[in-house]
Amino acid sequence: MALNPAEVPTSTLTERLGKLGLWVSGAAPGAAGGPAAFARRVEAMGIGAVWVGGGNPDEQALRERRDMLAATERLVVATGILNIWAWDPAALASRLADFARNYPGRFVLGLGVSHRPQVEQLGRDYAHPLAAMRRFLDDLDRQSGADSAAPRVLAALGPNMLELARDRTAGAHPYLAPPAHSAFARQVLGAGPLLAPEQAVVMQRDPDEGRRIARQYLATYLKLPNYLSNLRRFGFDDRDFEAGGSDRLVDTEPYLILCNRSRFCSDHIEGLPAGFWC
């Protein structure tokens, strides 16, 4: 029987990840001098983990994640997320075994069901995503040996996916969720599982410019029903999704932080190329 990644002690996983992680798009490491150079830069800043989005849909993406691990000594590299519709569980299990063998304890597998438009671009039918995730976990368990299972987390927003994350994985990695979602997710998950939410921030002294940047960031996401449904759960409505997003929305997701070169701003955000989100 394969190791159930939900059995990895949360305290151990939390210690590996550290208090501050960096979430970046899938293209960001390559645009910042290459995955290896990017990873070294992040580790030198004292950041414990980097979560890489973009769906990690192919072998090239996981080769880049491997390059990031090979170039660093302590940095945890996580997928935020890997699109389950793009991968065969057996092929993925082989890549995970390589990571476990060569970089033990330094890779976290974030899994997600993505969104209908992206899945249909792959030629797949976006049907019953919760059941699809459950089947994918079953297949991955069958393919993974006890010594090669990476900790898993799910991109969970609603209660059903959060329950699956609680019962079958180490926890949840919500994306584009308002701060109030963390309390909701913790209530569903209970005290034990990991909760690692992405929280975008805009560091800007001028609120008008900050909101312009935030609306640019949100433009793609406000077309995706999964995110809109979750935002409605926390009191937002169609008026908040019009014209690039209401002030109420963009002041919350992403956070608009008015700063005058605070220590955090200068030591962390401004140490990275423009367009990075943590």
PDB file of N, CA, C and O in Angstrom, residues 173-248:
ATOM      1  N   HIS A 173      -4.339  24.316  -0.567  1.00  0.00           N
ATOM      2  CA  HIS A 173      -3.614  25.487  -1.084  1.00  0.00           C
ATOM      3  C   HIS A 173      -4.602  26.325  -1.896  1.00  0.00           C
ATOM      4  O   HIS A 173      -4.646  26.258  -3.120  1.00  0.00           O
ATOM      5  N   PRO A 174      -5.443  27.120  -1.203  1.00  0.00           N
ATOM      6  CA  PRO A 174      -6.424  27.942  -1.925  1.00  0.00           C
ATOM      7  C   PRO A 174      -5.751  29.092  -2.667  1.00  0.00           C
ATOM      8  O   PRO A 174      -4.755  29.646  -2.204  1.00  0.00           O
ATOM      9  N   TYR A 175      -6.341  29.448  -3.801  1.00  0.00           N
ATOM     10  CA  TYR A 175      -5.817  30.540  -4.618  1.00  0.00           C
ATOM     11  C   TYR A 175      -6.942  31.530  -4.897  1.00  0.00           C
ATOM     12  O   TYR A 175      -8.084  31.146  -5.129  1.00  0.00           O
ATOM     13  N   LEU A 176      -6.604  32.815  -4.902  1.00  0.00           N
ATOM     14  CA  LEU A 176      -7.536  33.899  -5.189  1.00  0.00           C
ATOM     15  C   LEU A 176      -8.765  33.844  -4.269  1.00  0.00           C
ATOM     16  O   LEU A 176      -9.900  33.963  -4.706  1.00  0.00           O
ATOM     17  N   ALA A 177      -8.513  33.655  -3.020  1.00  0.00           N
ATOM     18  CA  ALA A 177      -9.583  33.628  -2.031  1.00  0.00           C
ATOM     19  C   ALA A 177      -9.435  34.815  -1.089  1.00  0.00           C
ATOM     20  O   ALA A 177      -8.309  35.155  -0.710  1.00  0.00           O
ATOM     21  N   PRO A 178     -10.521  35.459  -0.693  1.00  0.00           N
ATOM     22  CA  PRO A 178     -10.409  36.578   0.241  1.00  0.00           C
ATOM     23  C   PRO A 178      -9.931  36.094   1.603  1.00  0.00           C
ATOM     24  O   PRO A 178     -10.043  34.898   1.925  1.00  0.00           O
ATOM     25  N   PRO A 179      -9.401  36.984   2.425  1.00  0.00           N
ATOM     26  CA  PRO A 179      -8.883  36.563   3.734  1.00  0.00           C
ATOM     27  C   PRO A 179      -9.893  35.781   4.575  1.00  0.00           C
ATOM     28  O   PRO A 179      -9.518  34.870   5.310  1.00  0.00           O
ATOM     29  N   ALA A 180     -11.184  36.119   4.445  1.00  0.00           N
ATOM     30  CA  ALA A 180     -12.201  35.416   5.234  1.00  0.00           C
ATOM     31  C   ALA A 180     -12.274  33.934   4.887  1.00  0.00           C
ATOM     32  O   ALA A 180     -12.767  33.125   5.693  1.00  0.00           O
ATOM     33  N   HIS A 181     -11.800  33.564   3.719  1.00  0.00           N
ATOM     34  CA  HIS A 181     -11.832  32.159   3.322  1.00  0.00           C
ATOM     35  C   HIS A 181     -10.966  31.303   4.229  1.00  0.00           C
ATOM     36  O   HIS A 181     -11.261  30.121   4.431  1.00  0.00           O
ATOM     37  N   SER A 182      -9.900  31.867   4.777  1.00  0.00           N
ATOM     38  CA  SER A 182      -9.000  31.057   5.607  1.00  0.00           C
ATOM     39  C   SER A 182      -9.720  30.507   6.830  1.00  0.00           C
ATOM     40  O   SER A 182      -9.525  29.342   7.200  1.00  0.00           O
ATOM     41  N   ALA A 183     -10.544  31.335   7.475  1.00  0.00           N
ATOM     42  CA  ALA A 183     -11.298  30.854   8.635  1.00  0.00           C
ATOM     43  C   ALA A 183     -12.305  29.786   8.215  1.00  0.00           C
ATOM     44  O   ALA A 183     -12.494  28.771   8.904  1.00  0.00           O
ATOM     45  N   PHE A 184     -12.958  29.994   7.077  1.00  0.00           N
ATOM     46  CA  PHE A 184     -13.907  29.014   6.539  1.00  0.00           C
ATOM     47  C   PHE A 184     -13.198  27.695   6.232  1.00  0.00           C
ATOM     48  O   PHE A 184     -13.668  26.610   6.607  1.00  0.00           O
ATOM     49  N   ALA A 185     -12.047  27.781   5.560  1.00  0.00           N
ATOM     50  CA  ALA A 185     -11.303  26.576   5.203  1.00  0.00           C
ATOM     51  C   ALA A 185     -10.811  25.852   6.447  1.00  0.00           C
ATOM     52  O   ALA A 185     -10.865  24.611   6.516  1.00  0.00           O
ATOM     53  N   ARG A 186     -10.337  26.583   7.423  1.00  0.00           N
ATOM     54  CA  ARG A 186      -9.856  25.944   8.644  1.00  0.00           C
ATOM     55  C   ARG A 186     -10.982  25.220   9.362  1.00  0.00           C
ATOM     56  O   ARG A 186     -10.766  24.133   9.934  1.00  0.00           O
ATOM     57  N   GLN A 187     -12.164  25.776   9.338  1.00  0.00           N
ATOM     58  CA  GLN A 187     -13.301  25.114   9.977  1.00  0.00           C
ATOM     59  C   GLN A 187     -13.599  23.775   9.309  1.00  0.00           C
ATOM     60  O   GLN A 187     -13.899  22.788   9.983  1.00  0.00           O
ATOM     61  N   VAL A 188     -13.501  23.731   7.976  1.00  0.00           N
ATOM     62  CA  VAL A 188     -13.758  22.480   7.253  1.00  0.00           C
ATOM     63  C   VAL A 188     -12.601  21.498   7.453  1.00  0.00           C
ATOM     64  O   VAL A 188     -12.806  20.305   7.706  1.00  0.00           O
ATOM     65  N   LEU A 189     -11.385  21.990   7.356  1.00  0.00           N
ATOM     66  CA  LEU A 189     -10.222  21.114   7.452  1.00  0.00           C
ATOM     67  C   LEU A 189     -10.016  20.568   8.860  1.00  0.00           C
ATOM     68  O   LEU A 189      -9.513  19.457   9.041  1.00  0.00           O
ATOM     69  N   GLY A 190     -10.374  21.350   9.859  1.00  0.00           N
ATOM     70  CA  GLY A 190     -10.032  20.994  11.230  1.00  0.00           C
ATOM     71  C   GLY A 190      -8.649  21.503  11.568  1.00  0.00           C
ATOM     72  O   GLY A 190      -7.961  22.134  10.753  1.00  0.00           O
ATOM     73  N   ALA A 191      -8.195  21.193  12.764  1.00  0.00           N
ATOM     74  CA  ALA A 191      -6.957  21.779  13.272  1.00  0.00           C
ATOM     75  C   ALA A 191      -5.700  21.161  12.665  1.00  0.00           C
ATOM     76  O   ALA A 191      -4.647  21.802  12.656  1.00  0.00           O
ATOM     77  N   GLY A 192      -5.776  19.938  12.168  1.00  0.00           N
ATOM     78  CA  GLY A 192      -4.560  19.230  11.786  1.00  0.00           C
ATOM     79  C   GLY A 192      -3.956  19.570  10.436  1.00  0.00           C
ATOM     80  O   GLY A 192      -2.779  19.885  10.338  1.00  0.00           O
ATOM     81  N   PRO A 193      -4.729  19.536   9.347  1.00  0.00           N
ATOM     82  CA  PRO A 193      -4.137  19.673   8.009  1.00  0.00           C
ATOM     83  C   PRO A 193      -3.509  21.041   7.751  1.00  0.00           C
ATOM     84  O   PRO A 193      -3.865  22.050   8.368  1.00  0.00           O
ATOM     85  N   LEU A 194      -2.589  21.050   6.805  1.00  0.00           N
ATOM     86  CA  LEU A 194      -1.944  22.279   6.371  1.00  0.00           C
ATOM     87  C   LEU A 194      -2.939  23.161   5.636  1.00  0.00           C
ATOM     88  O   LEU A 194      -3.753  22.685   4.842  1.00  0.00           O
ATOM     89  N   LEU A 195      -2.866  24.457   5.899  1.00  0.00           N
ATOM     90  CA  LEU A 195      -3.619  25.444   5.132  1.00  0.00           C
ATOM     91  C   LEU A 195      -2.621  26.483   4.645  1.00  0.00           C
ATOM     92  O   LEU A 195      -2.063  27.241   5.442  1.00  0.00           O
ATOM     93  N   ALA A 196      -2.362  26.500   3.332  1.00  0.00           N
ATOM     94  CA  ALA A 196      -1.353  27.378   2.744  1.00  0.00           C
ATOM     95  C   ALA A 196      -2.003  28.236   1.671  1.00  0.00           C
ATOM     96  O   ALA A 196      -1.894  27.960   0.474  1.00  0.00           O
ATOM     97  N   PRO A 197      -2.717  29.296   2.066  1.00  0.00           N
ATOM     98  CA  PRO A 197      -3.394  30.125   1.065  1.00  0.00           C
ATOM     99  C   PRO A 197      -2.439  31.057   0.336  1.00  0.00           C
ATOM    100  O   PRO A 197      -1.503  31.598   0.941  1.00  0.00           O
ATOM    101  N   GLU A 198      -2.671  31.217  -0.953  1.00  0.00           N
ATOM    102  CA  GLU A 198      -1.991  32.267  -1.707  1.00  0.00           C
ATOM    103  C   GLU A 198      -2.674  33.588  -1.383  1.00  0.00           C
ATOM    104  O   GLU A 198      -3.901  33.669  -1.332  1.00  0.00           O
ATOM    105  N   GLN A 199      -1.892  34.632  -1.164  1.00  0.00           N
ATOM    106  CA  GLN A 199      -2.444  35.965  -0.961  1.00  0.00           C
ATOM    107  C   GLN A 199      -1.628  36.966  -1.770  1.00  0.00           C
ATOM    108  O   GLN A 199      -0.474  37.242  -1.452  1.00  0.00           O
ATOM    109  N   ALA A 200      -2.207  37.459  -2.841  1.00  0.00           N
ATOM    110  CA  ALA A 200      -1.523  38.461  -3.652  1.00  0.00           C
ATOM    111  C   ALA A 200      -1.536  39.798  -2.922  1.00  0.00           C
ATOM    112  O   ALA A 200      -2.487  40.122  -2.208  1.00  0.00           O
ATOM    113  N   VAL A 201      -0.474  40.560  -3.101  1.00  0.00           N
ATOM    114  CA  VAL A 201      -0.406  41.897  -2.505  1.00  0.00           C
ATOM    115  C   VAL A 201       0.097  42.879  -3.563  1.00  0.00           C
ATOM    116  O   VAL A 201       0.863  42.513  -4.447  1.00  0.00           O
ATOM    117  N   VAL A 202      -0.375  44.099  -3.448  1.00  0.00           N
ATOM    118  CA  VAL A 202       0.132  45.190  -4.269  1.00  0.00           C
ATOM    119  C   VAL A 202       0.761  46.200  -3.317  1.00  0.00           C
ATOM    120  O   VAL A 202       0.076  46.777  -2.478  1.00  0.00           O
ATOM    121  N   MET A 203       2.058  46.381  -3.420  1.00  0.00           N
ATOM    122  CA  MET A 203       2.763  47.373  -2.622  1.00  0.00           C
ATOM    123  C   MET A 203       2.816  48.676  -3.423  1.00  0.00           C
ATOM    124  O   MET A 203       3.498  48.752  -4.449  1.00  0.00           O
ATOM    125  N   GLN A 204       2.101  49.688  -2.959  1.00  0.00           N
ATOM    126  CA  GLN A 204       1.994  50.907  -3.748  1.00  0.00           C
ATOM    127  C   GLN A 204       1.601  52.076  -2.850  1.00  0.00           C
ATOM    128  O   GLN A 204       0.723  51.945  -2.001  1.00  0.00           O
ATOM    129  N   ARG A 205       2.265  53.227  -3.033  1.00  0.00           N
ATOM    130  CA  ARG A 205       1.926  54.405  -2.251  1.00  0.00           C
ATOM    131  C   ARG A 205       0.694  55.122  -2.789  1.00  0.00           C
ATOM    132  O   ARG A 205      -0.023  55.782  -2.046  1.00  0.00           O
ATOM    133  N   ASP A 206       0.441  55.004  -4.083  1.00  0.00           N
ATOM    134  CA  ASP A 206      -0.683  55.688  -4.727  1.00  0.00           C
ATOM    135  C   ASP A 206      -1.846  54.711  -4.862  1.00  0.00           C
ATOM    136  O   ASP A 206      -1.751  53.723  -5.604  1.00  0.00           O
ATOM    137  N   PRO A 207      -2.973  54.932  -4.164  1.00  0.00           N
ATOM    138  CA  PRO A 207      -4.072  53.960  -4.237  1.00  0.00           C
ATOM    139  C   PRO A 207      -4.655  53.793  -5.633  1.00  0.00           C
ATOM    140  O   PRO A 207      -5.057  52.692  -6.010  1.00  0.00           O
ATOM    141  N   ASP A 208      -4.695  54.847  -6.426  1.00  0.00           N
ATOM    142  CA  ASP A 208      -5.234  54.714  -7.785  1.00  0.00           C
ATOM    143  C   ASP A 208      -4.339  53.806  -8.633  1.00  0.00           C
ATOM    144  O   ASP A 208      -4.824  52.952  -9.375  1.00  0.00           O
ATOM    145  N   GLU A 209      -3.037  53.997  -8.524  1.00  0.00           N
ATOM    146  CA  GLU A 209      -2.112  53.144  -9.257  1.00  0.00           C
ATOM    147  C   GLU A 209      -2.168  51.715  -8.735  1.00  0.00           C
ATOM    148  O   GLU A 209      -2.107  50.752  -9.510  1.00  0.00           O
ATOM    149  N   GLY A 210      -2.297  51.567  -7.409  1.00  0.00           N
ATOM    150  CA  GLY A 210      -2.409  50.232  -6.828  1.00  0.00           C
ATOM    151  C   GLY A 210      -3.623  49.491  -7.344  1.00  0.00           C
ATOM    152  O   GLY A 210      -3.550  48.303  -7.676  1.00  0.00           O
ATOM    153  N   ARG A 211      -4.745  50.197  -7.441  1.00  0.00           N
ATOM    154  CA  ARG A 211      -5.963  49.547  -7.937  1.00  0.00           C
ATOM    155  C   ARG A 211      -5.862  49.244  -9.432  1.00  0.00           C
ATOM    156  O   ARG A 211      -6.398  48.233  -9.900  1.00  0.00           O
ATOM    157  N   ARG A 212      -5.157  50.077 -10.174  1.00  0.00           N
ATOM    158  CA  ARG A 212      -4.954  49.777 -11.597  1.00  0.00           C
ATOM    159  C   ARG A 212      -4.166  48.476 -11.750  1.00  0.00           C
ATOM    160  O   ARG A 212      -4.512  47.608 -12.571  1.00  0.00           O
ATOM    161  N   ILE A 213      -3.105  48.326 -10.955  1.00  0.00           N
ATOM    162  CA  ILE A 213      -2.299  47.107 -11.009  1.00  0.00           C
ATOM    163  C   ILE A 213      -3.140  45.901 -10.589  1.00  0.00           C
ATOM    164  O   ILE A 213      -3.078  44.831 -11.207  1.00  0.00           O
ATOM    165  N   ALA A 214      -3.936  46.075  -9.542  1.00  0.00           N
ATOM    166  CA  ALA A 214      -4.759  44.967  -9.052  1.00  0.00           C
ATOM    167  C   ALA A 214      -5.773  44.528 -10.096  1.00  0.00           C
ATOM    168  O   ALA A 214      -6.007  43.330 -10.288  1.00  0.00           O
ATOM    169  N   ARG A 215      -6.376  45.483 -10.786  1.00  0.00           N
ATOM    170  CA  ARG A 215      -7.364  45.123 -11.813  1.00  0.00           C
ATOM    171  C   ARG A 215      -6.703  44.401 -12.983  1.00  0.00           C
ATOM    172  O   ARG A 215      -7.289  43.488 -13.571  1.00  0.00           O
ATOM    173  N   GLN A 216      -5.510  44.801 -13.322  1.00  0.00           N
ATOM    174  CA  GLN A 216      -4.764  44.102 -14.375  1.00  0.00           C
ATOM    175  C   GLN A 216      -4.528  42.655 -13.973  1.00  0.00           C
ATOM    176  O   GLN A 216      -4.664  41.729 -14.793  1.00  0.00           O
ATOM    177  N   TYR A 217      -4.158  42.456 -12.721  1.00  0.00           N
ATOM    178  CA  TYR A 217      -3.913  41.109 -12.197  1.00  0.00           C
ATOM    179  C   TYR A 217      -5.187  40.261 -12.200  1.00  0.00           C
ATOM    180  O   TYR A 217      -5.166  39.072 -12.521  1.00  0.00           O
ATOM    181  N   LEU A 218      -6.320  40.878 -11.853  1.00  0.00           N
ATOM    182  CA  LEU A 218      -7.569  40.135 -11.706  1.00  0.00           C
ATOM    183  C   LEU A 218      -8.282  39.858 -13.026  1.00  0.00           C
ATOM    184  O   LEU A 218      -9.205  39.045 -13.059  1.00  0.00           O
ATOM    185  N   ALA A 219      -7.868  40.508 -14.098  1.00  0.00           N
ATOM    186  CA  ALA A 219      -8.644  40.480 -15.340  1.00  0.00           C
ATOM    187  C   ALA A 219      -8.971  39.061 -15.808  1.00  0.00           C
ATOM    188  O   ALA A 219     -10.121  38.753 -16.144  1.00  0.00           O
ATOM    189  N   THR A 220      -7.985  38.192 -15.831  1.00  0.00           N
ATOM    190  CA  THR A 220      -8.215  36.821 -16.295  1.00  0.00           C
ATOM    191  C   THR A 220      -9.104  36.048 -15.332  1.00  0.00           C
ATOM    192  O   THR A 220     -10.017  35.318 -15.741  1.00  0.00           O
ATOM    193  N   TYR A 221      -8.875  36.232 -14.038  1.00  0.00           N
ATOM    194  CA  TYR A 221      -9.575  35.440 -13.037  1.00  0.00           C
ATOM    195  C   TYR A 221     -11.061  35.770 -12.948  1.00  0.00           C
ATOM    196  O   TYR A 221     -11.874  34.909 -12.597  1.00  0.00           O
ATOM    197  N   LEU A 222     -11.430  37.013 -13.260  1.00  0.00           N
ATOM    198  CA  LEU A 222     -12.838  37.398 -13.174  1.00  0.00           C
ATOM    199  C   LEU A 222     -13.663  36.836 -14.325  1.00  0.00           C
ATOM    200  O   LEU A 222     -14.864  37.092 -14.405  1.00  0.00           O
ATOM    201  N   LYS A 223     -13.046  36.053 -15.190  1.00  0.00           N
ATOM    202  CA  LYS A 223     -13.770  35.350 -16.260  1.00  0.00           C
ATOM    203  C   LYS A 223     -13.992  33.878 -15.914  1.00  0.00           C
ATOM    204  O   LYS A 223     -14.595  33.150 -16.713  1.00  0.00           O
ATOM    205  N   LEU A 224     -13.498  33.442 -14.760  1.00  0.00           N
ATOM    206  CA  LEU A 224     -13.527  32.015 -14.424  1.00  0.00           C
ATOM    207  C   LEU A 224     -14.576  31.727 -13.349  1.00  0.00           C
ATOM    208  O   LEU A 224     -14.489  32.245 -12.231  1.00  0.00           O
ATOM    209  N   PRO A 225     -15.586  30.915 -13.672  1.00  0.00           N
ATOM    210  CA  PRO A 225     -16.700  30.688 -12.746  1.00  0.00           C
ATOM    211  C   PRO A 225     -16.293  30.146 -11.381  1.00  0.00           C
ATOM    212  O   PRO A 225     -16.933  30.472 -10.373  1.00  0.00           O
ATOM    213  N   ASN A 226     -15.263  29.304 -11.317  1.00  0.00           N
ATOM    214  CA  ASN A 226     -14.880  28.741 -10.019  1.00  0.00           C
ATOM    215  C   ASN A 226     -14.522  29.837  -9.025  1.00  0.00           C
ATOM    216  O   ASN A 226     -14.916  29.792  -7.851  1.00  0.00           O
ATOM    217  N   TYR A 227     -13.766  30.818  -9.472  1.00  0.00           N
ATOM    218  CA  TYR A 227     -13.358  31.900  -8.579  1.00  0.00           C
ATOM    219  C   TYR A 227     -14.536  32.806  -8.239  1.00  0.00           C
ATOM    220  O   TYR A 227     -14.676  33.253  -7.095  1.00  0.00           O
ATOM    221  N   LEU A 228     -15.381  33.090  -9.232  1.00  0.00           N
ATOM    222  CA  LEU A 228     -16.525  33.961  -8.968  1.00  0.00           C
ATOM    223  C   LEU A 228     -17.473  33.314  -7.966  1.00  0.00           C
ATOM    224  O   LEU A 228     -17.998  33.989  -7.074  1.00  0.00           O
ATOM    225  N   SER A 229     -17.680  32.019  -8.099  1.00  0.00           N
ATOM    226  CA  SER A 229     -18.559  31.322  -7.146  1.00  0.00           C
ATOM    227  C   SER A 229     -18.017  31.412  -5.731  1.00  0.00           C
ATOM    228  O   SER A 229     -18.768  31.617  -4.765  1.00  0.00           O
ATOM    229  N   ASN A 230     -16.705  31.272  -5.596  1.00  0.00           N
ATOM    230  CA  ASN A 230     -16.123  31.352  -4.257  1.00  0.00           C
ATOM    231  C   ASN A 230     -16.213  32.775  -3.704  1.00  0.00           C
ATOM    232  O   ASN A 230     -16.489  32.968  -2.508  1.00  0.00           O
ATOM    233  N   LEU A 231     -15.987  33.773  -4.531  1.00  0.00           N
ATOM    234  CA  LEU A 231     -16.098  35.157  -4.064  1.00  0.00           C
ATOM    235  C   LEU A 231     -17.535  35.476  -3.642  1.00  0.00           C
ATOM    236  O   LEU A 231     -17.758  36.197  -2.656  1.00  0.00           O
ATOM    237  N   ARG A 232     -18.510  34.943  -4.364  1.00  0.00           N
ATOM    238  CA  ARG A 232     -19.911  35.145  -3.967  1.00  0.00           C
ATOM    239  C   ARG A 232     -20.182  34.543  -2.594  1.00  0.00           C
ATOM    240  O   ARG A 232     -21.001  35.057  -1.827  1.00  0.00           O
ATOM    241  N   ARG A 233     -19.501  33.469  -2.281  1.00  0.00           N
ATOM    242  CA  ARG A 233     -19.669  32.828  -0.980  1.00  0.00           C
ATOM    243  C   ARG A 233     -19.316  33.790   0.159  1.00  0.00           C
ATOM    244  O   ARG A 233     -19.795  33.638   1.276  1.00  0.00           O
ATOM    245  N   PHE A 234     -18.496  34.782  -0.133  1.00  0.00           N
ATOM    246  CA  PHE A 234     -18.040  35.711   0.894  1.00  0.00           C
ATOM    247  C   PHE A 234     -18.577  37.129   0.690  1.00  0.00           C
ATOM    248  O   PHE A 234     -17.965  38.102   1.113  1.00  0.00           O
ATOM    249  N   GLY A 235     -19.739  37.206   0.046  1.00  0.00           N
ATOM    250  CA  GLY A 235     -20.470  38.464   0.019  1.00  0.00           C
ATOM    251  C   GLY A 235     -20.277  39.336  -1.203  1.00  0.00           C
ATOM    252  O   GLY A 235     -20.896  40.402  -1.298  1.00  0.00           O
ATOM    253  N   PHE A 236     -19.438  38.932  -2.138  1.00  0.00           N
ATOM    254  CA  PHE A 236     -19.287  39.703  -3.364  1.00  0.00           C
ATOM    255  C   PHE A 236     -20.386  39.299  -4.350  1.00  0.00           C
ATOM    256  O   PHE A 236     -20.924  38.192  -4.280  1.00  0.00           O
ATOM    257  N   ASP A 237     -20.723  40.203  -5.270  1.00  0.00           N
ATOM    258  CA  ASP A 237     -21.763  39.896  -6.254  1.00  0.00           C
ATOM    259  C   ASP A 237     -21.356  40.433  -7.617  1.00  0.00           C
ATOM    260  O   ASP A 237     -20.239  40.933  -7.799  1.00  0.00           O
ATOM    261  N   ASP A 238     -22.258  40.310  -8.588  1.00  0.00           N
ATOM    262  CA  ASP A 238     -21.927  40.656  -9.964  1.00  0.00           C
ATOM    263  C   ASP A 238     -21.430  42.091 -10.104  1.00  0.00           C
ATOM    264  O   ASP A 238     -20.597  42.383 -10.967  1.00  0.00           O
ATOM    265  N   ARG A 239     -21.932  42.989  -9.269  1.00  0.00           N
ATOM    266  CA  ARG A 239     -21.476  44.381  -9.347  1.00  0.00           C
ATOM    267  C   ARG A 239     -19.981  44.497  -9.039  1.00  0.00           C
ATOM    268  O   ARG A 239     -19.304  45.378  -9.572  1.00  0.00           O
ATOM    269  N   ASP A 240     -19.481  43.614  -8.194  1.00  0.00           N
ATOM    270  CA  ASP A 240     -18.066  43.647  -7.847  1.00  0.00           C
ATOM    271  C   ASP A 240     -17.171  43.120  -8.961  1.00  0.00           C
ATOM    272  O   ASP A 240     -15.958  43.349  -8.949  1.00  0.00           O
ATOM    273  N   PHE A 241     -17.763  42.398  -9.928  1.00  0.00           N
ATOM    274  CA  PHE A 241     -16.970  41.779 -10.985  1.00  0.00           C
ATOM    275  C   PHE A 241     -16.970  42.598 -12.279  1.00  0.00           C
ATOM    276  O   PHE A 241     -16.328  42.216 -13.249  1.00  0.00           O
ATOM    277  N   GLU A 242     -17.687  43.712 -12.287  1.00  0.00           N
ATOM    278  CA  GLU A 242     -17.789  44.532 -13.488  1.00  0.00           C
ATOM    279  C   GLU A 242     -16.626  45.518 -13.571  1.00  0.00           C
ATOM    280  O   GLU A 242     -16.030  45.896 -12.564  1.00  0.00           O
ATOM    281  N   ALA A 243     -16.312  45.922 -14.801  1.00  0.00           N
ATOM    282  CA  ALA A 243     -15.320  46.974 -15.059  1.00  0.00           C
ATOM    283  C   ALA A 243     -13.986  46.712 -14.373  1.00  0.00           C
ATOM    284  O   ALA A 243     -13.372  47.615 -13.812  1.00  0.00           O
ATOM    285  N   GLY A 244     -13.566  45.456 -14.398  1.00  0.00           N
ATOM    286  CA  GLY A 244     -12.267  45.112 -13.820  1.00  0.00           C
ATOM    287  C   GLY A 244     -12.275  44.870 -12.335  1.00  0.00           C
ATOM    288  O   GLY A 244     -11.228  44.559 -11.756  1.00  0.00           O
ATOM    289  N   GLY A 245     -13.423  45.003 -11.713  1.00  0.00           N
ATOM    290  CA  GLY A 245     -13.515  44.758 -10.273  1.00  0.00           C
ATOM    291  C   GLY A 245     -13.760  46.032  -9.489  1.00  0.00           C
ATOM    292  O   GLY A 245     -13.158  47.073  -9.748  1.00  0.00           O
ATOM    293  N   SER A 246     -14.669  45.958  -8.532  1.00  0.00           N
ATOM    294  CA  SER A 246     -14.985  47.110  -7.688  1.00  0.00           C
ATOM    295  C   SER A 246     -13.808  47.440  -6.773  1.00  0.00           C
ATOM    296  O   SER A 246     -12.933  46.609  -6.530  1.00  0.00           O
ATOM    297  N   ASP A 247     -13.805  48.666  -6.241  1.00  0.00           N
ATOM    298  CA  ASP A 247     -12.783  49.012  -5.258  1.00  0.00           C
ATOM    299  C   ASP A 247     -12.839  48.056  -4.073  1.00  0.00           C
ATOM    300  O   ASP A 247     -11.799  47.659  -3.527  1.00  0.00           O
ATOM    301  N   ARG A 248     -14.037  47.691  -3.673  1.00  0.00           N
ATOM    302  CA  ARG A 248     -14.190  46.764  -2.545  1.00  0.00           C
ATOM    303  C   ARG A 248     -13.482  45.445  -2.823  1.00  0.00           C
ATOM    304  O   ARG A 248     -12.819  44.881  -1.943  1.00  0.00           O
TER     305      ARG A 248
END
